[in-house]
Coordinates of C-alpha atoms in Angstrom, one line a residue:
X1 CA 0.0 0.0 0.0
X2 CA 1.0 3.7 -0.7
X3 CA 2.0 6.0 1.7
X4 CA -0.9 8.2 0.1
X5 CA -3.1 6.0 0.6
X6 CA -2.7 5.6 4.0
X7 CA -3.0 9.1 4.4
X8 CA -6.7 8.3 3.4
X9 CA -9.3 9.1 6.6
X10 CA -11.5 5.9 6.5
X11 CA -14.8 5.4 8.9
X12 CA -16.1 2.0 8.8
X13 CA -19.7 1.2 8.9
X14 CA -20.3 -2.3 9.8
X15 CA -22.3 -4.4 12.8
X16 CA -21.4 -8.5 14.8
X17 CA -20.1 -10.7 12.4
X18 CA -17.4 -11.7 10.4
X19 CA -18.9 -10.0 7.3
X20 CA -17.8 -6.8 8.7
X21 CA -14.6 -8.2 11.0
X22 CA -12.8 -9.7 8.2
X23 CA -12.9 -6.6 6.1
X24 CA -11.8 -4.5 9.1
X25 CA -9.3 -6.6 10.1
X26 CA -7.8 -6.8 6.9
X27 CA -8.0 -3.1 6.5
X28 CA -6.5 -2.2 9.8
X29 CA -3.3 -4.8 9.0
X30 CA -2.5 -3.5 5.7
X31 CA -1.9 0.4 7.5
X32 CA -5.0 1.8 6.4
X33 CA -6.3 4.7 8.6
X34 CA -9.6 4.0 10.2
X35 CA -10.9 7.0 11.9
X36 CA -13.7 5.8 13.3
X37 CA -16.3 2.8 13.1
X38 CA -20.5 3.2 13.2
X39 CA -22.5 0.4 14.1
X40 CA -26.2 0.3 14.6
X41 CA -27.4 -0.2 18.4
X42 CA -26.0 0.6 22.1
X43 CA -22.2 0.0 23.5
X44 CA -22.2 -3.2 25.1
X45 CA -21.5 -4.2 28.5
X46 CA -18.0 -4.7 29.6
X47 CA -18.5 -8.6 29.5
X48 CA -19.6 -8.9 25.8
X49 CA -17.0 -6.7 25.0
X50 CA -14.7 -9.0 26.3
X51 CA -16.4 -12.0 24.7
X52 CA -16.3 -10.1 21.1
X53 CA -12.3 -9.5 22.0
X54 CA -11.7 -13.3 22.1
X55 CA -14.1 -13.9 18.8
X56 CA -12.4 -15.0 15.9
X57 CA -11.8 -12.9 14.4
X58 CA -12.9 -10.2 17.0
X59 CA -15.8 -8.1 16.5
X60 CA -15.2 -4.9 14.7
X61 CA -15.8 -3.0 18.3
X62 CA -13.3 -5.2 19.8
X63 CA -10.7 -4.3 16.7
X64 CA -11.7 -0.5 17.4
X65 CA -11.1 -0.6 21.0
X66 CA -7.6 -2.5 20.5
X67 CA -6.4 0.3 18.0
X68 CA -7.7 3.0 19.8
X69 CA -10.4 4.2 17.9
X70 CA -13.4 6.0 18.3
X71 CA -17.0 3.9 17.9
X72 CA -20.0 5.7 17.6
X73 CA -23.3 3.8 18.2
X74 CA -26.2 5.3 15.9
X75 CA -30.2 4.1 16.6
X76 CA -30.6 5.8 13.4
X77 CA -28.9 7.8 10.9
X78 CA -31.7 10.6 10.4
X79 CA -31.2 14.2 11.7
X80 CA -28.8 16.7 11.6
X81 CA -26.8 16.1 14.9
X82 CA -26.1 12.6 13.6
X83 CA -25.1 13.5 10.4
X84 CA -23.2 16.5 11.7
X85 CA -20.9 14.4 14.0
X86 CA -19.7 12.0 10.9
X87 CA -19.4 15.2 8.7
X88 CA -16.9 16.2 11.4
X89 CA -14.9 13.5 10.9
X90 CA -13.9 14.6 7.8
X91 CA -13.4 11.3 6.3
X92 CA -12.3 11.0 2.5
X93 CA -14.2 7.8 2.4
X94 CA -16.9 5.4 4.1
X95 CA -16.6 1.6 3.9
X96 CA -20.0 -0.2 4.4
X97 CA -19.6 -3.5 5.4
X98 CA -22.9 -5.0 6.6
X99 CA -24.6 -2.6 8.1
X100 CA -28.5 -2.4 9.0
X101 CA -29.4 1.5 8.4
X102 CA -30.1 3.0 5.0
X103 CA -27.3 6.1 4.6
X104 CA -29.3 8.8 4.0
X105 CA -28.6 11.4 1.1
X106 CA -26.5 13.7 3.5
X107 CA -24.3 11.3 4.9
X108 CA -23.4 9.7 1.1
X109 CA -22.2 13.2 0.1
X110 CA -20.1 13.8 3.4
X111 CA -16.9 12.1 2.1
X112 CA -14.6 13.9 0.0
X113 CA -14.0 10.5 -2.8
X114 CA -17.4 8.9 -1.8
X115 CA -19.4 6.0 0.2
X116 CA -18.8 1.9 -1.0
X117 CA -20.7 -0.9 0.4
X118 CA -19.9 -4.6 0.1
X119 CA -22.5 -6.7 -1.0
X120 CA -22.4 -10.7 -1.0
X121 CA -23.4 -11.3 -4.4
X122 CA -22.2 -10.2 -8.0
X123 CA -25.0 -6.8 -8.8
X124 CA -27.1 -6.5 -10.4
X125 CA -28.1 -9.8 -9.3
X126 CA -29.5 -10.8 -5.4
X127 CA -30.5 -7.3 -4.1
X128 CA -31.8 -7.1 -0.6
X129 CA -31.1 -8.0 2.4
X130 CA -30.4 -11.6 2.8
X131 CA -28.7 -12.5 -0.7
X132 CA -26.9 -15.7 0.0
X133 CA -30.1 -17.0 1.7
X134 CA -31.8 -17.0 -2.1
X135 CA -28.8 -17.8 -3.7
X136 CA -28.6 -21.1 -1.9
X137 CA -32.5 -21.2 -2.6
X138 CA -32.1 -20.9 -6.1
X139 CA -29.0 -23.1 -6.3
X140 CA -26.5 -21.6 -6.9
X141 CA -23.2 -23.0 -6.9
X142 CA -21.3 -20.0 -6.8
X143 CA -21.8 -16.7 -5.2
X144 CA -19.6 -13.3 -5.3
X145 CA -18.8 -9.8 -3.6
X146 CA -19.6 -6.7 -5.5
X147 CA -18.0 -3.0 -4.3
X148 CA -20.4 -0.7 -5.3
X149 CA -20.7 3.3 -4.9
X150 CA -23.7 3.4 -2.7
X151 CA -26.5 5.6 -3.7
X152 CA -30.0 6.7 -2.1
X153 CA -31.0 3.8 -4.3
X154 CA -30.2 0.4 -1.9
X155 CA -27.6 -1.5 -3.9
X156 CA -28.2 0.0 -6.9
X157 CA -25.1 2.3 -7.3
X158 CA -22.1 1.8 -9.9
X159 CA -20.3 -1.1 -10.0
X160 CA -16.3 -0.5 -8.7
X161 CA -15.1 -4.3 -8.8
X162 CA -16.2 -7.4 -8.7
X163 CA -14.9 -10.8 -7.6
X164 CA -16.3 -14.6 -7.9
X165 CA -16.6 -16.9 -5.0
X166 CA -17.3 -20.7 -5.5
X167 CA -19.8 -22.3 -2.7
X168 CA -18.0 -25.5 -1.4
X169 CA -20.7 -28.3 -0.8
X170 CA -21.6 -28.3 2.6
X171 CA -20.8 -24.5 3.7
X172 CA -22.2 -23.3 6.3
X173 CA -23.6 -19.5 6.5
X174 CA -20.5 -18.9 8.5
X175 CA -18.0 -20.0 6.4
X176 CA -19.4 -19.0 3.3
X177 CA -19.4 -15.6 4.5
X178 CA -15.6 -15.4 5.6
X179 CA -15.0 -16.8 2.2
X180 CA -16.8 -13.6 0.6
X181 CA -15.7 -11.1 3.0
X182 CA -12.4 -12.1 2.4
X183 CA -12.3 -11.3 -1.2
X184 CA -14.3 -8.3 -0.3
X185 CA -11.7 -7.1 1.4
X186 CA -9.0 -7.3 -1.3
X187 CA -11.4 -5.7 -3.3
X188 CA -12.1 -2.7 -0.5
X189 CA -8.2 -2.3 -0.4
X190 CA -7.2 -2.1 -3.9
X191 CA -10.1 0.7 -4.2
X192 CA -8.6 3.0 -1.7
X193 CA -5.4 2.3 -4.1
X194 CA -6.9 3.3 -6.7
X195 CA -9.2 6.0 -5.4
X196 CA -5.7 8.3 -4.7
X197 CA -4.4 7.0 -8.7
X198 CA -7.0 9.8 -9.8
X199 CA -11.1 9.2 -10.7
X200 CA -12.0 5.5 -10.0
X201 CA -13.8 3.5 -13.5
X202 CA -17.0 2.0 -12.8
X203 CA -19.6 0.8 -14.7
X204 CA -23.6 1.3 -13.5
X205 CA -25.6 -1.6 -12.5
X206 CA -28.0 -3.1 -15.9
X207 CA -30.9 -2.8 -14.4
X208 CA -32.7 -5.0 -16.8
X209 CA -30.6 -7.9 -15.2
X210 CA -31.4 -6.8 -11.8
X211 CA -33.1 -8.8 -9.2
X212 CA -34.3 -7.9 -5.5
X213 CA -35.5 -10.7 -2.9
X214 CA -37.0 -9.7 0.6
X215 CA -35.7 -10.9 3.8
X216 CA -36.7 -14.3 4.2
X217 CA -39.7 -15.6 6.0
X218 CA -40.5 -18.9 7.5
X219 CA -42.8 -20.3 4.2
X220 CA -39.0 -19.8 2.2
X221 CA -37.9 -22.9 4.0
X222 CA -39.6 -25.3 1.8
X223 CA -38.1 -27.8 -0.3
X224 CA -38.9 -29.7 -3.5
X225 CA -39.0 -32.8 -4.3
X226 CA -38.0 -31.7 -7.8
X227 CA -34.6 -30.4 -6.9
X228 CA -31.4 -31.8 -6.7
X229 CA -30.3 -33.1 -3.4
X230 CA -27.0 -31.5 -3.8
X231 CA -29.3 -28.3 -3.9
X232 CA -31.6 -29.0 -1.1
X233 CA -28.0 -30.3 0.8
X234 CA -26.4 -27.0 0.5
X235 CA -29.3 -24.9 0.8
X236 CA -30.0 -26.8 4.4
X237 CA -26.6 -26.8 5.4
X238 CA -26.2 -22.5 4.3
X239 CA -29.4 -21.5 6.1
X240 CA -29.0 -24.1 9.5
X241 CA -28.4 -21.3 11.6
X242 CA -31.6 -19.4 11.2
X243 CA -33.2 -22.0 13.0
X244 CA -36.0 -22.9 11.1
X245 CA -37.4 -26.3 10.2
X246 CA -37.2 -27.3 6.2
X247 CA -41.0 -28.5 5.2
X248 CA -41.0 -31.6 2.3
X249 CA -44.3 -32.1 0.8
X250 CA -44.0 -35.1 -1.6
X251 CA -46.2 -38.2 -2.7
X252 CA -48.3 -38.9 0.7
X253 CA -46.3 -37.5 3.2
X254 CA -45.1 -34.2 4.4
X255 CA -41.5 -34.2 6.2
X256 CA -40.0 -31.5 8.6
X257 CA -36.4 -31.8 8.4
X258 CA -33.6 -30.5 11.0
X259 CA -30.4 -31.4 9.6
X260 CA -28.9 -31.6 6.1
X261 CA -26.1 -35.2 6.8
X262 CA -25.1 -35.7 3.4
X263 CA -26.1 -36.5 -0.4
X264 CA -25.4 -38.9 -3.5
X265 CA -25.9 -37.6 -6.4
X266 CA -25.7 -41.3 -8.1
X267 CA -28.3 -42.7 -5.8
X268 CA -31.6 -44.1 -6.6
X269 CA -34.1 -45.4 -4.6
X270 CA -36.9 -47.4 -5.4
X271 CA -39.9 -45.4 -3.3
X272 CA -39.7 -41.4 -2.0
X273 CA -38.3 -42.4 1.2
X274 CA -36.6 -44.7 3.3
X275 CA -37.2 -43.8 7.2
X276 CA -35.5 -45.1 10.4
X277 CA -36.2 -43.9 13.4
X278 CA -35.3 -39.5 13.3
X279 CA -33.1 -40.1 10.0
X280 CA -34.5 -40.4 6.4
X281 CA -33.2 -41.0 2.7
X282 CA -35.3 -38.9 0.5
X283 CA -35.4 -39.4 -3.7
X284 CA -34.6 -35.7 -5.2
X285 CA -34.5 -35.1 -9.1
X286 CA -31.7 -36.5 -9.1
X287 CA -29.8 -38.0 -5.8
X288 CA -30.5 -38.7 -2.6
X289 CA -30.3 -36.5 0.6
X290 CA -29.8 -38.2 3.8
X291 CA -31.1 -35.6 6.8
X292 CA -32.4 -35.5 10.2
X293 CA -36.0 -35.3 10.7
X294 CA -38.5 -33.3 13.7
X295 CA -41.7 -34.8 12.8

């Protein structure tokens, strides 16, 4: 990295999780100056700040308290005294790494080169709020990380760069995002590079290819008999820690399932189902999944 570009004042917008500690983390060890982090909510108490310190990696609180920098809580991001105490910060750019408040109009024009956001999935494709949620849903097999210029329009603003991510089988919502933030934060990096090269190329979003899902709700945890099981094996496995039980309505019989084991893509069996006891093998189009069942 540059020594101009460290010269860059950075604040960091981001909330728990390693979608936002990966890319700070990163940031922080490559020399970049962080002036300041925002995250949604209230400062926690002295023992879950301790618990976020020992995280892995730590929470981005936990990284701000270790470096010494300022974190300001926001409830919202609405009215001037809010806006007027980032402003004051006279950052040359924000870095939005999974964070829950909509930036409003003032706050996108308070830094000098502009506001990016990280978003898990390669625009114009997966807006919203939950994007690898409906990308396992869909079946996809690989995902990506998009740095866009944010706009009052939610992940609609120009394309800076763009990076593919394969899905391993089996990933868990975890791991899958540590796999995205960490090309995210390459991508963040090699921005800020560029950003003090002289005007950034972009590209703006084709918003005839665009597509926007909703955050999910408990009817999205269906599966199909029609699917593939490696499809209804990853999409289990990627959306376990939600917590929700995954409904199978197939010839006779409805299934709730618990847990995604594992799946054969070669497999055939000669009815829907084989059950013993909590486990099943279930016939998908093609394969069979092997999973844990509630009732």
């Amino acid at each position: 990295m540059s020594i101009e570009t460290q010269k860059l004042r950075v604040v960091f917008m981001g909330m728990d999780g390693v979608f936002s500690a990966i890319p700070m983390q990163y940031l922080l060890a490559h020399g970049v100056q962080v002036c300041a982090v925002v995250t949604p909510g209230s400062a926690p108490e002295e023992s879950a700040l301790l618990l976020s310190v020992n995280a892995h990696p730590p929470s981005i609180v936990a990284q701000a308290a270790a470096a010494g920098l300022p974190v300001i809580y926001v409830k919202h991001l609405r009215g001037t005294p809010v806006i007027a105490r980032l402003a004051a910060l006279a950052p040359d750019v924000i870095l939005v790494a999974c964070f829950s408040l909509i930036l409003p109009a003032e706050l996108l024009q308070a830094p000098r080169l502009g506001c990016f956001n990280l978003h898990p999935s390669l625009l114009p494709g997966y807006r919203g709020p939950a994007p690898l949620f409906w990308q396992w849903r869909l079946g996809e097999e690989q995902t990506g990380v998009t740095l866009h210029r944010m706009t009052p329009a939610v992940d609609a603003g120009e394309v800076v760069a763009q990076a593919g991510v394969p899905l391993p089988d089996g990933s868990s919502g975890l791991q899958a995002d540590a796999l995205i933030a960490q090309a995210g934060a390459a991508l963040m990096l090699q921005t800020l590079t560029r950003l003090v090269q002289g005007p950034l190329s972009v590209r703006p979003q084709d918003e005839a290819r665009s597509t926007y899902f909703p955050w999910p709700s408990d009817s999205d945890f269906k599966l199909s008999p029609t699917w593939s099981a490696r499809r209804a094996f990853n999409f289990m496995r990627g959306t376990a820690a939600w917590g929700y039980p995954y409904r199978l309505t197939g010839p006779g019989a409805t299934l709730w399932l618990q847990t995604a084991l594992d799946f054969d893509l070669q497999q055939q069996l000669d009815r829907p189902l084989l059950r013993t006891g909590r486990e099943a093998l279930i016939q998908f189009a093609p394969g069979v999944l092997r999973a844990t069942v509630l009732w």
